[in-house]
Coordinates of C-alpha atoms and ligand atoms in Angstrom, one line a residue:
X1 CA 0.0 0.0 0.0
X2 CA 2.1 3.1 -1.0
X3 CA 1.9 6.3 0.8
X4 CA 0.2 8.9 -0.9
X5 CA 2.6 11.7 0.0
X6 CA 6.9 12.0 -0.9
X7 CA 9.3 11.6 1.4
X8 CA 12.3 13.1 2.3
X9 CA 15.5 11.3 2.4
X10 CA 16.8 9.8 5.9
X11 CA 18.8 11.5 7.6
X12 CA 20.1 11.8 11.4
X13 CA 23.1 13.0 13.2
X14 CA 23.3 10.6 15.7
X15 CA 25.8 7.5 14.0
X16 CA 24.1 4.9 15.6
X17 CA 21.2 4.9 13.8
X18 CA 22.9 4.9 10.4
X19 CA 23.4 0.7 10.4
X20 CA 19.7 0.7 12.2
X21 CA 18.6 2.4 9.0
X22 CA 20.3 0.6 6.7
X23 CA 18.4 -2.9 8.0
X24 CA 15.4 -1.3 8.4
X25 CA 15.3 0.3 4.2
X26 CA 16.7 -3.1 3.7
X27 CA 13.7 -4.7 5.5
X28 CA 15.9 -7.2 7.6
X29 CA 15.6 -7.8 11.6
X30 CA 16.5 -5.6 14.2
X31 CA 18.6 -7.1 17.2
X32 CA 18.6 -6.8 20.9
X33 CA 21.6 -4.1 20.6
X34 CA 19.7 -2.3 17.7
X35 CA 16.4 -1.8 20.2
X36 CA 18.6 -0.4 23.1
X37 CA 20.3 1.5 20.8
X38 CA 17.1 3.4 19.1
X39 CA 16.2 3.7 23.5
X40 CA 19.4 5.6 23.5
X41 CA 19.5 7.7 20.6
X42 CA 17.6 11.3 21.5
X43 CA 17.1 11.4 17.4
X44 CA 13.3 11.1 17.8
X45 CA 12.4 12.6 14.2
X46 CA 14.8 10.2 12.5
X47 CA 13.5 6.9 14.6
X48 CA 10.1 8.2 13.4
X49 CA 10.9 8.1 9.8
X50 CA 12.6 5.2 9.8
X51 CA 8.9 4.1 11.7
X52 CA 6.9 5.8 9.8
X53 CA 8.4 4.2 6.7
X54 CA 7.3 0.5 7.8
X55 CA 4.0 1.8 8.9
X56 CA 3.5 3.4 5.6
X57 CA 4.9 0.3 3.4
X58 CA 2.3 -2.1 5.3
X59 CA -0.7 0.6 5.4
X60 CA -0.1 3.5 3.2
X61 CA -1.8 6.1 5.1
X62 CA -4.9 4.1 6.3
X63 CA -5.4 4.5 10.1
X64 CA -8.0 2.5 11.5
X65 CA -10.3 2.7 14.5
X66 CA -13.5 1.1 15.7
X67 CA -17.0 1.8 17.5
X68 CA -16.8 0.1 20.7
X69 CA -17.5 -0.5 24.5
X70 CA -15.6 -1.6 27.5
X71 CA -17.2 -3.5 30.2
X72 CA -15.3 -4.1 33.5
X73 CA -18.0 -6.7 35.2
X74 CA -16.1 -6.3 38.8
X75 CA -13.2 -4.4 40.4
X76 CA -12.7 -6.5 42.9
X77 CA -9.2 -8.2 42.6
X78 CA -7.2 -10.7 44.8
X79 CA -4.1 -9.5 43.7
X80 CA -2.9 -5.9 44.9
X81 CA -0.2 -4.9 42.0
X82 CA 1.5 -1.6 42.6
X83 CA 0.8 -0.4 39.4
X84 CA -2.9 -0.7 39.9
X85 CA -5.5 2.0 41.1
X86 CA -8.3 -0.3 39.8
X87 CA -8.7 -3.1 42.0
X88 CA -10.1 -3.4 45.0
X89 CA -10.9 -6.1 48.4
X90 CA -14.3 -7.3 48.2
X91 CA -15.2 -4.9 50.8
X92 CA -13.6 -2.1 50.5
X93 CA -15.0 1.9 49.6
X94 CA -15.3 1.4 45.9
X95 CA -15.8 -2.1 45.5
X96 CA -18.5 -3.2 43.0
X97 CA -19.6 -6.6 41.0
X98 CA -22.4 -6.0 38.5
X99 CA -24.7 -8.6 38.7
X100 CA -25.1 -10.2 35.2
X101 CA -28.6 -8.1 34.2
X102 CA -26.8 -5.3 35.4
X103 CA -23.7 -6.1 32.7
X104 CA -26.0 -6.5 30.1
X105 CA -28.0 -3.5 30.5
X106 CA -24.6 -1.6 30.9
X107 CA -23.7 -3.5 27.2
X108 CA -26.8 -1.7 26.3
X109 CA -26.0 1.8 27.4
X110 CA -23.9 4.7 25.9
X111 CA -23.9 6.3 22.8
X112 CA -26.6 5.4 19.9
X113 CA -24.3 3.9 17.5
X114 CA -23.8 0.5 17.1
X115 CA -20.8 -1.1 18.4
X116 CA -19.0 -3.6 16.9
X117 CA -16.8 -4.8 19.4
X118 CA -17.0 -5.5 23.9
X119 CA -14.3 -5.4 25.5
X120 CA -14.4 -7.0 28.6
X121 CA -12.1 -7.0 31.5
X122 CA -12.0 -6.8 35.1
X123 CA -10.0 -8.3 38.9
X124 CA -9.7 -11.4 40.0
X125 CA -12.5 -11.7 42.1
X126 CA -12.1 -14.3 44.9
X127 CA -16.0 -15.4 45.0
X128 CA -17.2 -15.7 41.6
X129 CA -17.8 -18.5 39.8
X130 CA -16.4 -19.7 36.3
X131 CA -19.7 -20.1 35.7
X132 CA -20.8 -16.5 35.9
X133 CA -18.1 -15.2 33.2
X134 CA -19.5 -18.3 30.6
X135 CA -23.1 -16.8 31.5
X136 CA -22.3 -13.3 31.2
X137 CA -20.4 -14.2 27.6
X138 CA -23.5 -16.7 27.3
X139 CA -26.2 -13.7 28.0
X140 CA -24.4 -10.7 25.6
X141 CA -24.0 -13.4 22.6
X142 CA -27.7 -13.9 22.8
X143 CA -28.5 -10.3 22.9
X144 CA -26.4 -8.9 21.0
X145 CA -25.0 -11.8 18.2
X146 CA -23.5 -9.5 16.0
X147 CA -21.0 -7.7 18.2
X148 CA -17.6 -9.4 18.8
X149 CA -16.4 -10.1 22.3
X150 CA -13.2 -9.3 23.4
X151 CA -12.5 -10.9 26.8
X152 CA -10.3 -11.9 29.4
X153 CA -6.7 -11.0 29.9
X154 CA -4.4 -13.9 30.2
X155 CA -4.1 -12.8 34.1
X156 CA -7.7 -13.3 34.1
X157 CA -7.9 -16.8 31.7
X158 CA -4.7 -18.4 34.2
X159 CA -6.7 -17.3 37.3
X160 CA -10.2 -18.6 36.4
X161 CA -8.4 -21.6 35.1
X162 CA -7.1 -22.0 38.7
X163 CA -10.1 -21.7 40.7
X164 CA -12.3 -23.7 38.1
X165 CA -9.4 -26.3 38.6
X166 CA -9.3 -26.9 34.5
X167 CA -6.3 -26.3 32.6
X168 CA -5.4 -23.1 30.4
X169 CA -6.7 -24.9 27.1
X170 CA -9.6 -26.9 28.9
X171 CA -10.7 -22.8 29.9
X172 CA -10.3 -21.3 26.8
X173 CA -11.7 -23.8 25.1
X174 CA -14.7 -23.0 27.2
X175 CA -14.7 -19.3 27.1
X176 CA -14.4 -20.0 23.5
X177 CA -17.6 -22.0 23.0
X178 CA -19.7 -19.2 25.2
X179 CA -19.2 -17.1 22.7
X180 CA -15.4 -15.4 23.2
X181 CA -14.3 -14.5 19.9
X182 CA -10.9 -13.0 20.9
X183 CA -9.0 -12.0 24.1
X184 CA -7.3 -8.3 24.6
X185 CA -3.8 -7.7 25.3
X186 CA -3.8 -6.7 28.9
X187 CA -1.8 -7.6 32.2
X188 CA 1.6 -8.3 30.2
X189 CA 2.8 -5.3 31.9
X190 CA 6.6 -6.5 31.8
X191 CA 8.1 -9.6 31.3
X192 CA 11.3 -9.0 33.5
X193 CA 11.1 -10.9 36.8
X194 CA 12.9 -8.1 38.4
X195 CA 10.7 -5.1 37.4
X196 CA 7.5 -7.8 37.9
X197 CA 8.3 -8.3 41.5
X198 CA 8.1 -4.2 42.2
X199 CA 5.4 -3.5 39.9
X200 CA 2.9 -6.7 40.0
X201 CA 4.5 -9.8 42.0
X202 CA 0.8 -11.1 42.5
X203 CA 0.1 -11.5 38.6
X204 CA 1.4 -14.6 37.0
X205 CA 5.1 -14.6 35.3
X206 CA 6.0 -13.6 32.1
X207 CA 6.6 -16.7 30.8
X208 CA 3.1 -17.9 31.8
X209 CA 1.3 -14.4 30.2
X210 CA 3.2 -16.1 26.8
X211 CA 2.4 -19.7 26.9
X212 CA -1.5 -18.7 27.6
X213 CA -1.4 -16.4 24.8
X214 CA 0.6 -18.7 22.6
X215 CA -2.4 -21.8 23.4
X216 CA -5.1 -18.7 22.8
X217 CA -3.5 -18.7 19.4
X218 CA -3.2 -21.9 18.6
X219 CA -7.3 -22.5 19.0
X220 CA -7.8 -19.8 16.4
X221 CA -8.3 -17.3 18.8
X222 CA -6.7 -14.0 18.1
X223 CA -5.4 -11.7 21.1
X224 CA -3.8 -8.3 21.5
X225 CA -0.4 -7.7 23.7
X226 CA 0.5 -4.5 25.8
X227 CA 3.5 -3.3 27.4
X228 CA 3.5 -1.2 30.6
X229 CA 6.5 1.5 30.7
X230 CA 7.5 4.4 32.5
X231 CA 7.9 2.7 35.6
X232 CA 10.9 1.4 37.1
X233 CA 11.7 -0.8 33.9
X234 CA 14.8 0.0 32.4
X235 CA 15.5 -0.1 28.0
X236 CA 16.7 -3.4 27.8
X237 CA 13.4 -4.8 30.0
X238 CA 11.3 -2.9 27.6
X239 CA 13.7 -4.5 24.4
X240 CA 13.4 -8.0 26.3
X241 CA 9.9 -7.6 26.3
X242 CA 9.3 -6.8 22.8
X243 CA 12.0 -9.4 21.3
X244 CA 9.6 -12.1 23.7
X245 CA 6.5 -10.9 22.1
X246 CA 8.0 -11.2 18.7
X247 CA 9.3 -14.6 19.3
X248 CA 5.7 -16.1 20.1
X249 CA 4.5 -14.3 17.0
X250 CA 6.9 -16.3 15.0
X251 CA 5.5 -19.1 16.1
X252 CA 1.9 -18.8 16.1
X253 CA 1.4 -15.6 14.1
X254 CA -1.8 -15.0 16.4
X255 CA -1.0 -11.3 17.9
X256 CA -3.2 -8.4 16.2
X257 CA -2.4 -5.3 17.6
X258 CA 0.9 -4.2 19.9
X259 CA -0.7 -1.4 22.2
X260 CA 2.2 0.2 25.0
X261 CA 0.7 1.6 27.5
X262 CA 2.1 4.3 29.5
X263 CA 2.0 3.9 33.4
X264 CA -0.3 6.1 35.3
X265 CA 0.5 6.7 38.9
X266 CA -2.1 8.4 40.0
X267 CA -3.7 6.4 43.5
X268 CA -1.7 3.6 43.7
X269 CA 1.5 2.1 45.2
X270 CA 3.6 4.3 42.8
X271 CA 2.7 7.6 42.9
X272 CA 5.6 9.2 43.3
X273 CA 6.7 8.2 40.1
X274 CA 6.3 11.0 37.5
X275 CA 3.8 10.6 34.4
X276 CA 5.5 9.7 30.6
X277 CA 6.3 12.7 28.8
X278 CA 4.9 13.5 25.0
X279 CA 8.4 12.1 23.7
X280 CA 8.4 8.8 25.7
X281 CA 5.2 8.3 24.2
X282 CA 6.0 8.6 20.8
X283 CA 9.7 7.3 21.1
X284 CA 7.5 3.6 22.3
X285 CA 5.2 3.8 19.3
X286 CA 8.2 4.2 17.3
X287 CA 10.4 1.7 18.7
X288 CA 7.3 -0.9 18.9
X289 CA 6.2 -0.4 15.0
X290 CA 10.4 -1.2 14.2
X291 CA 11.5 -4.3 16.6
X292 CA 7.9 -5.9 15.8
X293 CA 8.0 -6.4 12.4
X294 CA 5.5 -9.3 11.9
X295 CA 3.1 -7.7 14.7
X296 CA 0.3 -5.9 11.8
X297 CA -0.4 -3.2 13.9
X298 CA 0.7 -1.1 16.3
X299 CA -2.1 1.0 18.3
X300 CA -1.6 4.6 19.9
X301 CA -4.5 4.1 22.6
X302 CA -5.8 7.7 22.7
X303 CA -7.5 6.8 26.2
X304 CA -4.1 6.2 27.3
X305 CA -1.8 8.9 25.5
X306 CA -3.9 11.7 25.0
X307 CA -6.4 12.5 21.8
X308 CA -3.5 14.7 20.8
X309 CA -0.7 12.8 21.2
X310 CA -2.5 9.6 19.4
X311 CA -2.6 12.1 16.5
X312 CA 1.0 13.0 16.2
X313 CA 1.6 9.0 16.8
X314 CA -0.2 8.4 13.1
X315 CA 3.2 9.7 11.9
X316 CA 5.6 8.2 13.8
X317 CA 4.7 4.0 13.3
X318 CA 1.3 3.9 14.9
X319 CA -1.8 3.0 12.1
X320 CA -4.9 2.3 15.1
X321 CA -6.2 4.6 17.4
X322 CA -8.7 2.1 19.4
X323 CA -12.2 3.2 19.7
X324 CA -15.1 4.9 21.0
X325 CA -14.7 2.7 24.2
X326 CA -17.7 4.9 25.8
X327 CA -17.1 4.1 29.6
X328 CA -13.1 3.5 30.4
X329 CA -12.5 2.8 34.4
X330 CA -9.0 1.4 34.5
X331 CA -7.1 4.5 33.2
X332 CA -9.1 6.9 34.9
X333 CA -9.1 5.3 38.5
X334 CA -5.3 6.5 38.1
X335 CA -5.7 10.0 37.0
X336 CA -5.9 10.1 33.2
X337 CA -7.9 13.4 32.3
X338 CA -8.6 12.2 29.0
X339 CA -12.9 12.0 28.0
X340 CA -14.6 8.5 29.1
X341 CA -15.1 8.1 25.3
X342 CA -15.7 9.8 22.0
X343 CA -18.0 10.1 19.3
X344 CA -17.1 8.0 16.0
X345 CA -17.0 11.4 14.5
X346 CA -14.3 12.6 16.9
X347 CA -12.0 10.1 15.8
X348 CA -12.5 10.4 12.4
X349 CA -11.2 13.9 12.5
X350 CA -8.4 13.2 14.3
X351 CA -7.7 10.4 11.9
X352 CA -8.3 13.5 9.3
X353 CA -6.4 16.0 10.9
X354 CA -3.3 14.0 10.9
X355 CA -3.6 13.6 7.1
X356 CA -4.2 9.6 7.1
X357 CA -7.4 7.8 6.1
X358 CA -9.9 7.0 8.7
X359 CA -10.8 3.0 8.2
X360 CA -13.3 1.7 10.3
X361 CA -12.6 -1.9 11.4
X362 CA -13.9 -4.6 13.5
X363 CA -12.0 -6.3 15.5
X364 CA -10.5 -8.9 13.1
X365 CA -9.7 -5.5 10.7
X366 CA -12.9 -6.2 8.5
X367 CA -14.0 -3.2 6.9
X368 CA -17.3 -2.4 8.8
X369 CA -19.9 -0.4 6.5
X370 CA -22.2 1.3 8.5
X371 CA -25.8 3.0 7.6
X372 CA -27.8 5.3 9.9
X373 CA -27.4 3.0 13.3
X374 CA -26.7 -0.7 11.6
X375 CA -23.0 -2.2 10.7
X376 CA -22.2 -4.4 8.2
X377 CA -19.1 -6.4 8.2
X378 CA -17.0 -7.2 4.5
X379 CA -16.0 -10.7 5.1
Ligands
SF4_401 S1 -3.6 -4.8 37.8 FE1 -5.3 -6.4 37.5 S2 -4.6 -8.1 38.7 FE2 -3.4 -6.4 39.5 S3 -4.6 -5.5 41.2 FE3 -5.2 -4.4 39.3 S4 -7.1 -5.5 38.6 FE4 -6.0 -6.9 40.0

């Protein structure tokens, strides 16, 4: 898909880059050393050409989004990770469960136009059943059959695995038949064991966060991965992380969307830590879109990074913005200032205004057609 628009030549003053940029025109792998060294270099407008360039050879200047909703069905969480201002003890101020009606009717709730994709995520709540996640997949299929669920974190799939007493597959595998059609990319946080242990010793390992996504994968079902930075993880856990993601995806090919997420320490464990600049932002998007070369897409989560700075990412290796998302707890129980949601018109013009081609998808990246309050997906 060629860019519609000329480029300038490479350039950059900073001589590290230069054999960077010669793998990267010459479409060949980047190393370990290579991703530390992009961390290092301070040449952000060179690193984003040198993205831009491999987001614009795989999408030209399409930059796609989609109309959807998240539902968190509980807050409640066993686990208490530092980096966390979501979860909370079953009885403690600010606790809720929605009973199933109550999830359904929220499924139902927001703006008037149709959604095309739920995405679903939410603690590790010590009480409830297996059984009540199947039903409440189970109870939105039936309702609403044409919209695509999104659900479960692999934290969440290894811990209702555990108490159901089934194993990771034996779980899917039933998530799968309620009606699951793919899981997001959440609780990856960081591989390291070292920065784990600060940030989120409760959560299962790295290693485990892999193997479930790779068996997702392997039963056809697609899933997302995230990366958590701008903590106390240092370049080469961020490089380690990445060169694990893209390992897996050698193997099973079954990652979508790479989506970093910057760390938010607003009301938890971590507050003294100060918020990711503009430039750490878009230095990750960057650096993401050129290690991960066989992840399709690489997503600058405007909940996450700012309307505006999900913009300015459209240039520099992101091609996805996310979606309308309507009602977003997680980010905003740690500060972000950012709007709950946004009209489908919103992100159209922002998709505009950074002079790409808004491309509304579904969550498989169909081409979703849409007239007066009804979708239709190309397939
Ligand atoms: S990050 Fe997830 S697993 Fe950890 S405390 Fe928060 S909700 Fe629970």
């Amino acid at each position: 898909m060629p860019p519609t628009h000329p480029r300038h030549p490479f350039q950059t003053n900073d001589p590290s880059l230069q054999p960077i940029a010669e793998k990267v025109l010459a479409g060949n792998r980047l190393n370990f050393d290579d991703g530390v060294a992009l961390y290092s270099s301070s040449d952000i407008l060179a690193i984003g050409w040198l993205a831009n360039y491999v987001r614009e050879k795989l999408h030209g200047d399409t930059a796609y989004f989609n109309v959807n909703r998240h539902i968190n069905p509980t807050n409640v969480c066993v686990a208490s990770c530092r980096l966390c201002a979501f979860g909370r003890k079953k009885d403690a101020p600010g606790s809720y469960t929605m009973a199933l009606e109550e999830a359904w009717q929220t499924a139902a709730t927001g703006y008037s136009e149709a959604v095309t994709e739920f995405h679903i995520v939410g603690g590790l709540h010590p009480d409830l059943p297996f059984e009540y996640f199947l039903d409440l997949i189970r109870g939105l299929k039936q309702r609403f059959p044409q919209v695509h669920i999104k659900a479960f974190t692999m934290v969440e799939v290894a811990y209702l695995a555990k108490r159901a007493k089934l194993s990771i597959l034996d779980t899917l595998v039933a998530m799968r038949d309620a009606g699951v059609d793919s899981l997001p990319g959440g609780g990856a946080e960081i591989f390291s064991d070292r920065v784990r242990h600060i940030i989120c010793d409760h959560k299962i390992d790295g290693d485990e966060w892999l193997q479930t996504a790779a068996t997702a994968h392997k039963l056809g079902l697609k899933s997302n991965a995230t990366m958590l930075y701008g903590h106390v993880e240092a370049d080469e856990d961020r490089v380690d992380h990445l060169l694990r993601l893209r390992a897996v995806q050698d193997e099973t090919g079954g990652f979508q969307t790479f989506i970093p997420l910057a760390f938010h320490p607003d009301h938890t464990v971590l507050e003294h830590i100060p918020r990711t600049t503009g430039m750490m932002d878009i230095q990750q998007i960057a650096i993401s879109r050129l290690l991960l070369d066989n992840f399709p897409h690489i997503k600058a989560y405007w909940q996450m990074m700012t309307p505006k700075i999900a913009q300015i990412a459209l240039r520099f290796g992101a091609d996805d913005i996310d979606g309308t998302v309507v009602e977003e707890k997680i980010y905003h129980d740690a500060g972000a200032t950012t709007p709950q949601g946004m009209r489908r018109s919103d992100l159209v013009r922002l998709i505009t205004e950074a002079g790409r081609v808004p491309f509304e998808r579904d969550t498989l990246y169909r081409a979703v057609t849409r007239s007066e309050d009804t979708f239709t997906v190309a397939v």
